XYZ file of C-alpha atoms in Angstrom:
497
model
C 119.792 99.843 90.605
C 119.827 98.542 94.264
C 117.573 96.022 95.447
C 115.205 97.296 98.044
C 112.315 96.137 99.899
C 109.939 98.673 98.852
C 110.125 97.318 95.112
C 109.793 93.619 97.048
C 111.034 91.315 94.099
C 113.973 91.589 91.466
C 115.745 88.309 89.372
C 119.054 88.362 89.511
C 121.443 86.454 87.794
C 125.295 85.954 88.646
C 127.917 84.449 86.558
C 131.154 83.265 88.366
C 134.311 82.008 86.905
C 136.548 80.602 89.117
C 139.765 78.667 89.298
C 138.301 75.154 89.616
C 134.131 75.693 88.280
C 132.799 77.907 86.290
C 128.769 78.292 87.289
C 125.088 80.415 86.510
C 122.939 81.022 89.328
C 119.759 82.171 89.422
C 118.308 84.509 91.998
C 114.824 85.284 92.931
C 115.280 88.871 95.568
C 112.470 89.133 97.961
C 113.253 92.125 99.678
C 116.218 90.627 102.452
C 115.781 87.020 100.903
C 117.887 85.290 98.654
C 116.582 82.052 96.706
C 118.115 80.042 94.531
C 116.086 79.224 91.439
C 118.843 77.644 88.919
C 122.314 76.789 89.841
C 124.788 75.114 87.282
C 128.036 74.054 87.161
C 131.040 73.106 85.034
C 134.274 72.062 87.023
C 136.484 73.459 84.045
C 139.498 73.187 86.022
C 140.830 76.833 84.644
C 143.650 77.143 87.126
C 145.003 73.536 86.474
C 148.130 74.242 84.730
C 148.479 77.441 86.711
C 151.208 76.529 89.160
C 153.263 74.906 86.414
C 153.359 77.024 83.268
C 151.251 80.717 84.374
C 148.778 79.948 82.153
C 144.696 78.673 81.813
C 144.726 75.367 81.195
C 143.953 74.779 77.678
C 141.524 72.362 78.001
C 139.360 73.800 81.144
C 139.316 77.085 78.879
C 137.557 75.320 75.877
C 134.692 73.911 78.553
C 134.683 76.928 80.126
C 134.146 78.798 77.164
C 131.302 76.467 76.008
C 129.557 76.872 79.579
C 129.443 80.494 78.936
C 128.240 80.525 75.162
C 125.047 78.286 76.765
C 125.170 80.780 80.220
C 125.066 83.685 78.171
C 122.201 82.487 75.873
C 119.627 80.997 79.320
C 120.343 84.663 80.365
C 119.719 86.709 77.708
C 116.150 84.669 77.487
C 115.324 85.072 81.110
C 116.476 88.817 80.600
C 116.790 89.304 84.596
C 116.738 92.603 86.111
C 120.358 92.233 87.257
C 123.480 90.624 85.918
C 126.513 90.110 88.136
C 130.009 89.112 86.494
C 133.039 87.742 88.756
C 136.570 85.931 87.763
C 138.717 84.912 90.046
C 142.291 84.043 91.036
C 143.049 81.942 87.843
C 141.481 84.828 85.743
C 143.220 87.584 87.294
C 147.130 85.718 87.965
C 147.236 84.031 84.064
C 149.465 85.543 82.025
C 146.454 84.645 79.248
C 143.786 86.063 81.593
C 143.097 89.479 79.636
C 143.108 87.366 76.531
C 140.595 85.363 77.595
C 138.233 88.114 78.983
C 138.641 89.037 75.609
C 137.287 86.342 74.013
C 134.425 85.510 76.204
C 133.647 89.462 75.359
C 133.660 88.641 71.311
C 132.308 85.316 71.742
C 129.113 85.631 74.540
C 129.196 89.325 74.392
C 129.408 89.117 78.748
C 131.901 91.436 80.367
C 133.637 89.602 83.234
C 134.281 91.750 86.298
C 138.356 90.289 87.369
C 137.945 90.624 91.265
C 141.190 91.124 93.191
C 142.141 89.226 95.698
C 140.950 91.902 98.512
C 137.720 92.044 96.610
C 137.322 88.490 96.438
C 137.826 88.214 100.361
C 135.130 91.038 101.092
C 132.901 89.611 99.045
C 132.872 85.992 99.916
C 132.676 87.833 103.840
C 129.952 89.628 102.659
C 128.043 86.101 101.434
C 128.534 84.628 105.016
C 127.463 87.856 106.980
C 124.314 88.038 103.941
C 123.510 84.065 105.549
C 124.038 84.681 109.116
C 123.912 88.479 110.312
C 124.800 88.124 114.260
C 128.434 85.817 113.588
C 131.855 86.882 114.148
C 135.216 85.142 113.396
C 136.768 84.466 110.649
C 135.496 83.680 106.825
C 137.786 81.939 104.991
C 136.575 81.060 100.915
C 138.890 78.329 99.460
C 138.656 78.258 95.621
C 141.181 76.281 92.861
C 143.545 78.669 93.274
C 143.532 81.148 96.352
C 142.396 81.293 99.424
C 140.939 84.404 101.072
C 140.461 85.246 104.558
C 138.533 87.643 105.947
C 137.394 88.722 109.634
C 133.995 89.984 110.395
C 132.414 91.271 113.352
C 129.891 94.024 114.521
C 131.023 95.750 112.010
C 130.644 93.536 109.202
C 133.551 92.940 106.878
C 137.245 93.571 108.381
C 140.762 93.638 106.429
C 141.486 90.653 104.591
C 144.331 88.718 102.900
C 144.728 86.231 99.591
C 146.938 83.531 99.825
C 148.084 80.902 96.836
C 146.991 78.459 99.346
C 144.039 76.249 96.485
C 145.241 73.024 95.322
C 146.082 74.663 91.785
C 148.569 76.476 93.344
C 150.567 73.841 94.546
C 153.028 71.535 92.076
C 151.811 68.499 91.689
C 152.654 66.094 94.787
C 152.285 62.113 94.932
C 149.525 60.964 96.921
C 151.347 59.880 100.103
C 153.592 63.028 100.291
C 151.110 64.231 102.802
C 154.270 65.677 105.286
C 155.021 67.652 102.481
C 152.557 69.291 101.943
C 151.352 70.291 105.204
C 154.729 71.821 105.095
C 154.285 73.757 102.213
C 150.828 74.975 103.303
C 152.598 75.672 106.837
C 155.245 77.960 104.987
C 152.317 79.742 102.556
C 150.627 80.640 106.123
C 152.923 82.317 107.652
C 152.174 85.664 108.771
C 148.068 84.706 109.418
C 148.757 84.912 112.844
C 146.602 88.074 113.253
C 143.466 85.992 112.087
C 143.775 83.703 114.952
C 139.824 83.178 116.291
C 137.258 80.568 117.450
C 134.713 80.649 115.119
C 135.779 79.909 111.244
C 133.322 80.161 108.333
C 134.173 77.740 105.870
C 133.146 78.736 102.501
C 133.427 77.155 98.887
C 132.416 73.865 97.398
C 135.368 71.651 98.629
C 135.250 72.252 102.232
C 130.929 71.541 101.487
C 132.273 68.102 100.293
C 134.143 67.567 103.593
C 130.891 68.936 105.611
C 128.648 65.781 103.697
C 131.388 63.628 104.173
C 131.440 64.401 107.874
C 127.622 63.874 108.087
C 128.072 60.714 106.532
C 130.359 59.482 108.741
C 128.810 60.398 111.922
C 125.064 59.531 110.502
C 124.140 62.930 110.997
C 120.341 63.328 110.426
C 119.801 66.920 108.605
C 121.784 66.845 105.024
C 122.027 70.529 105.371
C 125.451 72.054 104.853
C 124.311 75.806 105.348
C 125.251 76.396 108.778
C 126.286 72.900 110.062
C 129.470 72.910 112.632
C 132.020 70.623 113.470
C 133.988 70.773 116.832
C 137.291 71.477 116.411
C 138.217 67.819 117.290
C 135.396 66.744 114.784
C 136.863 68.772 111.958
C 140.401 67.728 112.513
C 138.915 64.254 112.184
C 136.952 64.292 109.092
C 140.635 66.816 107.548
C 143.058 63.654 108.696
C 140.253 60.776 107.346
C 140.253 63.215 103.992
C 143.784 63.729 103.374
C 144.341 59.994 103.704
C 141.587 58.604 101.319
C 142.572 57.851 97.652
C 140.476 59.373 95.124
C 139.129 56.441 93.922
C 137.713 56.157 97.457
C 136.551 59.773 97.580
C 134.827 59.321 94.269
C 132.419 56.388 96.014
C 131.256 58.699 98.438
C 127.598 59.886 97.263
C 127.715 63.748 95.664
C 131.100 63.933 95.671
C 132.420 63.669 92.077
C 135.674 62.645 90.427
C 136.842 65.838 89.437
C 135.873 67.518 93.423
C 137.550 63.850 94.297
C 141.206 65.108 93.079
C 141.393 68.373 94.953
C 139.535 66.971 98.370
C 142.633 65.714 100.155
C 144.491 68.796 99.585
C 141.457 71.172 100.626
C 141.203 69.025 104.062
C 144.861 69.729 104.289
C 144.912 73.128 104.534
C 141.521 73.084 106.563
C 143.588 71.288 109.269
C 146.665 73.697 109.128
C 144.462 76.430 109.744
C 142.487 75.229 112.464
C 146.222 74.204 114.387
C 148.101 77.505 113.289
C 144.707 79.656 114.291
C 143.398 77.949 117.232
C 140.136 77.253 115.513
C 137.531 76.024 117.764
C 134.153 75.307 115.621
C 133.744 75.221 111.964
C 130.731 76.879 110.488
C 130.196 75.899 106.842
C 128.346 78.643 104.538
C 126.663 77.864 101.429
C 126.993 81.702 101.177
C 129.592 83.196 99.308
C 131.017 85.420 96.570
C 127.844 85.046 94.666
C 125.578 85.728 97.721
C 127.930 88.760 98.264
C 127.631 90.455 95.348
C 123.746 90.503 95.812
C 124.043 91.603 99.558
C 126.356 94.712 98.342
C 123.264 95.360 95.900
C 120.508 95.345 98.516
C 119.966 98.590 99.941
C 121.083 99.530 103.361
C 117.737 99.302 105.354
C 116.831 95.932 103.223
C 120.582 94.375 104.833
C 119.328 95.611 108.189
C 116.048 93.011 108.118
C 116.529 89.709 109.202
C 117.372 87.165 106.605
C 115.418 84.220 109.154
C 112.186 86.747 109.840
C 112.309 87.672 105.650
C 112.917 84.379 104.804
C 109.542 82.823 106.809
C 107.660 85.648 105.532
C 108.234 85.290 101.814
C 107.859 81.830 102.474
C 104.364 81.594 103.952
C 103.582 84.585 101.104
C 104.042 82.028 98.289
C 100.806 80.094 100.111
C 98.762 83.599 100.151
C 99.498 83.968 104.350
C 97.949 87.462 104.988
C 101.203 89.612 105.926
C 99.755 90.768 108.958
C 98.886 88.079 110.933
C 102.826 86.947 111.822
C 103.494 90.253 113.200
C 100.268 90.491 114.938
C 100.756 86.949 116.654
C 104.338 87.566 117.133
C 103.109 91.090 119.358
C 100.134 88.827 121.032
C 102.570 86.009 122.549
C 104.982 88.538 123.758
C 103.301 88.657 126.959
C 103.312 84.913 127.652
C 106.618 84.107 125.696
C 109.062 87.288 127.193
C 108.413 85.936 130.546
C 109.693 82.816 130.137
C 113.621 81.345 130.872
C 115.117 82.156 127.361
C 116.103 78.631 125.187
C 118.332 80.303 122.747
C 119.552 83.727 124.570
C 118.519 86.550 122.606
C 117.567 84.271 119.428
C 114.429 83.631 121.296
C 112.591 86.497 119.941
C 113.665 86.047 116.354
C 112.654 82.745 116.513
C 108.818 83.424 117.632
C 108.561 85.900 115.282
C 109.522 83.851 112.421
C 107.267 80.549 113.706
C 104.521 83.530 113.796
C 105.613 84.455 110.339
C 104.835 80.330 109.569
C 101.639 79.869 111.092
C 99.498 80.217 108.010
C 102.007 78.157 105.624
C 100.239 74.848 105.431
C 96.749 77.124 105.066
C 96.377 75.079 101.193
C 97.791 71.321 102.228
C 95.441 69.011 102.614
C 94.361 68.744 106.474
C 95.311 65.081 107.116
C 98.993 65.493 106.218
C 99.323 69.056 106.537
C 101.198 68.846 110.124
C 103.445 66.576 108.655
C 103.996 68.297 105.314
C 104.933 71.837 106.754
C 107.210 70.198 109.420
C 109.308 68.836 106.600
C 109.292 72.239 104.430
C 109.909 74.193 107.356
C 113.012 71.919 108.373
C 114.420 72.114 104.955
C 113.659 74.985 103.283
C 116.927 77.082 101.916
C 115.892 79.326 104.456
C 119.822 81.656 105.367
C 119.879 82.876 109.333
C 119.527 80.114 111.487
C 121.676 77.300 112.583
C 119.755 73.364 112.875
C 119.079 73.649 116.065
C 116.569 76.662 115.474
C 115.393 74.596 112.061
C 114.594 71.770 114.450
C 112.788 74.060 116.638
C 110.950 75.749 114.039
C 109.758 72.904 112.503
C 108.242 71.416 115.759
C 106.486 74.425 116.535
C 105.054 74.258 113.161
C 104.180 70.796 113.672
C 102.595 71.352 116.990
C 100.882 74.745 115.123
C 98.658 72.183 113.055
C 98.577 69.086 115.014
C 98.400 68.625 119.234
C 99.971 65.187 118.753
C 103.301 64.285 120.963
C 104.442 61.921 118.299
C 107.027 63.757 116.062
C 108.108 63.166 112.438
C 111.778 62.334 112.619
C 112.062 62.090 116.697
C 115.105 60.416 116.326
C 116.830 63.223 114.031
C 114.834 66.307 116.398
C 116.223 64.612 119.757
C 119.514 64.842 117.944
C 119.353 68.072 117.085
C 117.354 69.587 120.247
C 117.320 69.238 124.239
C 113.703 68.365 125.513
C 113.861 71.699 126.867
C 113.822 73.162 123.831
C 111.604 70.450 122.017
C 108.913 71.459 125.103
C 108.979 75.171 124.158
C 108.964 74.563 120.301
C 105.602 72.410 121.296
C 104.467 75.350 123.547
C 104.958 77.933 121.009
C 103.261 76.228 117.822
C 100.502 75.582 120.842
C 99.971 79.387 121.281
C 99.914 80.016 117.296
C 97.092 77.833 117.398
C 95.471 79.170 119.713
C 95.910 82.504 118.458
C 94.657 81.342 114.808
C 91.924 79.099 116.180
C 90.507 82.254 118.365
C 90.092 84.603 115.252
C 89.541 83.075 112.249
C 93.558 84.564 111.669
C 92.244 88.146 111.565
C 95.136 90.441 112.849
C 93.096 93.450 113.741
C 90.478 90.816 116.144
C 93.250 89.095 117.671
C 94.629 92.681 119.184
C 91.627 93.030 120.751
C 92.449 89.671 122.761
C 94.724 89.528 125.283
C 97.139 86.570 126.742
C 99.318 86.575 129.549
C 100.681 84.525 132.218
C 99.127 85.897 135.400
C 101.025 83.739 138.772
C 100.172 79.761 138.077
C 97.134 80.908 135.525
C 96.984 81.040 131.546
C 94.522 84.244 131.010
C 93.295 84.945 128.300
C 90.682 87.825 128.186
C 88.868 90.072 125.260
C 87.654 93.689 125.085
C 84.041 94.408 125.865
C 81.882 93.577 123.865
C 83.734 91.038 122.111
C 83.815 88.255 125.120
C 82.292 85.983 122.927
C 85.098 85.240 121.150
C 86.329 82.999 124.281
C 83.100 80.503 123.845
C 83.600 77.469 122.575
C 85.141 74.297 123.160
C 87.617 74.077 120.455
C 89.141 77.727 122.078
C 88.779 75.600 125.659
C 90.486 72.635 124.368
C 92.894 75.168 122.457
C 94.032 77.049 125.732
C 94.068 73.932 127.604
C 96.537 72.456 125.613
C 98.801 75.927 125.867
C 98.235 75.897 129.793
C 99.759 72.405 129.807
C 102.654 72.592 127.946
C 103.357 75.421 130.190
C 102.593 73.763 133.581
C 100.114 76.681 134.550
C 95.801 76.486 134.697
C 93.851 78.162 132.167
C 91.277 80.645 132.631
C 88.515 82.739 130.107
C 87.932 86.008 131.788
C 86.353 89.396 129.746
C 88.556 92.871 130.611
């Protein structure tokens, strides 16, 4: 069974054991979006003892055993339409492996798929292309054990490679043998050279830990690690700072935890020695992945040609009982006005106004007083997948200014940070015009087409069919249009066609 947008919603559940945790998610599929309704993890440590005797460590088998007996039993109550299975590197290079896909068979009755290492690699590529469509570079998914690399482009997933390159892999070093080991990861990287690119996509939950860690040092204001990106200067950085820290240090650090703390240096490690050996440039980080992959294989072809950013807004604004219309017809309506303008964000601009359009009805059942406020944080924060923080920030001020004409934003000092006034001006513009456009028809799609706005020379015009040119009385549509005409730096004018 595929998941397809014509069907609209599936649950989906995925089970991954891998080298270092062992975890359930829970997915709700809304035609092209992905949410997360339960996550849960155990950081078993299966691929401890891997390096040194070719075996799952004894102990991380027992808890990750006992995570599965309690995984198995949440799923078989929620009975969700799906089930995916995946093991990893520690799984698939034990010499106990088999036995212990074995017992988790007798004991949970769950069949665990064993990806290879090529499987492993398209499917964490598959996760980051699921989360951002349009990039290109390089993915590279660092579990316990392996590291996979994998470059993707127009044509989604390329050839890939697994490399014993996770801190499991390694014998066990002391703390200030850093030399060392950048040797040793050095030597393991050898022949990579044909993955050299600009753009890496870091995926997996150590190199997330570096991301936070990152934020924290530079006081970044959006605790979002989907799509956040370090400079290659600012990556080496926070890799060097990293490597040096004891654990004990690490552990202090809020959300990171003592058992992430013990594999942290060595995962900055061989983040630096790849962004030397392959001329790295920016760091994307992906809370995308395997998991995410799996699903995206599952989705039907025309559902993984939709836009995870438009989806995402729609299903959104659904949940609030938005009429699915009125985004698209808004969207259509400011095309005039918007098209004409010098773009902020290249050829993002369009996906962007259609997915503010697909927003404009989401704080429809907040209270009035607050609601500005309300949807700007939801909007800024929601575990939305294709867009990076600059078009959250810009989303969530052209919400803002969708419910409120006020200049004074929430969080100026985070938006400023995030966005040029150039774009902060258009943001206001555009949530301006959804206003308008709402304001105008009482939100009924099939009126609003008969209204027409454009940017004729230095005026605003906005006109309506015959017979329907009382739609343009009244002062709040005045005040409405005014408002538009300003933040554009044009007149208005009310004219009938």
């Amino acid at each position: 069974m595929s998941f397809s947008s014509a069907s609209l919603v599936h649950d989906a559940a995925v089970i991954d054991v891998g080298s270092n945790s062992v975890r359930l998610v829970l997915y709700r599929i809304e035609g092209r979006s992905i949410w997360t309704v339960f996550n849960e993890k155990v950081l078993a440590g299966l691929g401890r003892d891997l390096n040194s005797t070719g075996r799952l460590s004894p102990d991380g088998a027992a808890s990750a055993m006992a995570a599965l007996r309690r995984f198995q039993m949440v799923v078989g109550r929620i009975s969700p339409d799906r089930i995916f299975t995946a093991a990893t590197a520690a799984i698939r290079e034990a010499s106990d492996g088999a036995a212990f896909i074995e017992q988790v068979a007798s004991e949970t009755g769950l069949s665990l798929r064993v990806l290879s290492g090529l499987e492993e690699a398209r499917y964490a590529a598959l996760g980051v292309l699921a989360g951002a469509p349009a990039e290109t570079g390089l993915v590279g998914d660092l579990g316990g054990a392996s590291l996979e690399l994998t470059p993707i482009g127009s044509d989604g997933a390329g050839d890939g490679a697994s490399l014993p390159l996770g801190p499991f892999a390694f014998r066990a070093t002391g703390d200030s043998d850093l030399e060392g080991l950048r040797k040793e990861i050095d030597e393991r990287l050898a022949g990579t050279d044909r993955f050299r690119t600009r753009h890496f996509h870091a995926v997996g939950g150590a190199w997330r830990n570096l991301a936070l860690i990152h934020m924290h040092m530079t006081g970044y204001p959006l605790r979002v690690v989907h799509q956040y990106e370090m400079s290659r200067t600012d990556a080496l950085n926070a890799c060097r700072f990293v490597a040096s820290q004891s654990k004990k240090s690490l552990e202090a650090v809020e959300g990171v935890s003592r058992k992430r703390a013990e594999t942290l240096p060595h995962s900055a490690l061989v983040l630096e020695r790849l962004i030397l050996r392959l001329d790295i440039q920016t760091v994307y980080l992906s809370a995308y992945g395997v998991r995410e992959g799996l699903l995206f294989e599952a989705m039907d072809q025309g559902t993984r040609r939709l836009d995870p950013l438009i989806e995402g807004c729609s299903a959104l604004a659904a949940k609030n009982g938005a009429d699915a219309g009125l985004g698209p017809a808004l969207s259509e309506w400011l095309k005039p006005v918007f098209q004409t303008l010098d773009p902020i964000f290249g050829a993002r601009d369009a996906i962007l106004r259609a997915a503010a359009c697909r927003l404009a009805d989401l704080g429809a059942r907040l209270h009035p007083d607050h609601r500005a406020h309300l949807v700007f944080e939801q909007v800024l924060r929601a575990p939305i997948a294709g867009q990076s923080h600059a078009e959250r920030a810009f989303l969530a001020v052209a919400a803002f200014s969708r419910h409120s004409s006020s200049s004074s934003m929430p969080e100026q000092a985070a938006i400023s940070r995030l966005l040029p006034e150039s774009a902060r001006r258009r943001a206001r513009a555009l949530g301006a015009a959804i206003r308008l456009g709402c304001d105008l028809t009482g939100r009924d799609p099939a009126l609003l087409s008969r209204t027409q706005l454009c940017l004729d020379g230095e005026r605003l015009l906005l006109t309506a069919e015959t017979g329907l040119t009382d739609l343009l009385l009244g002062e709040q549509t005045t005040r409405r249009l005014s408002a538009l005409a300003g933040h554009l730096g044009v007149r208005p004018d009310l004219a009938s066609s």
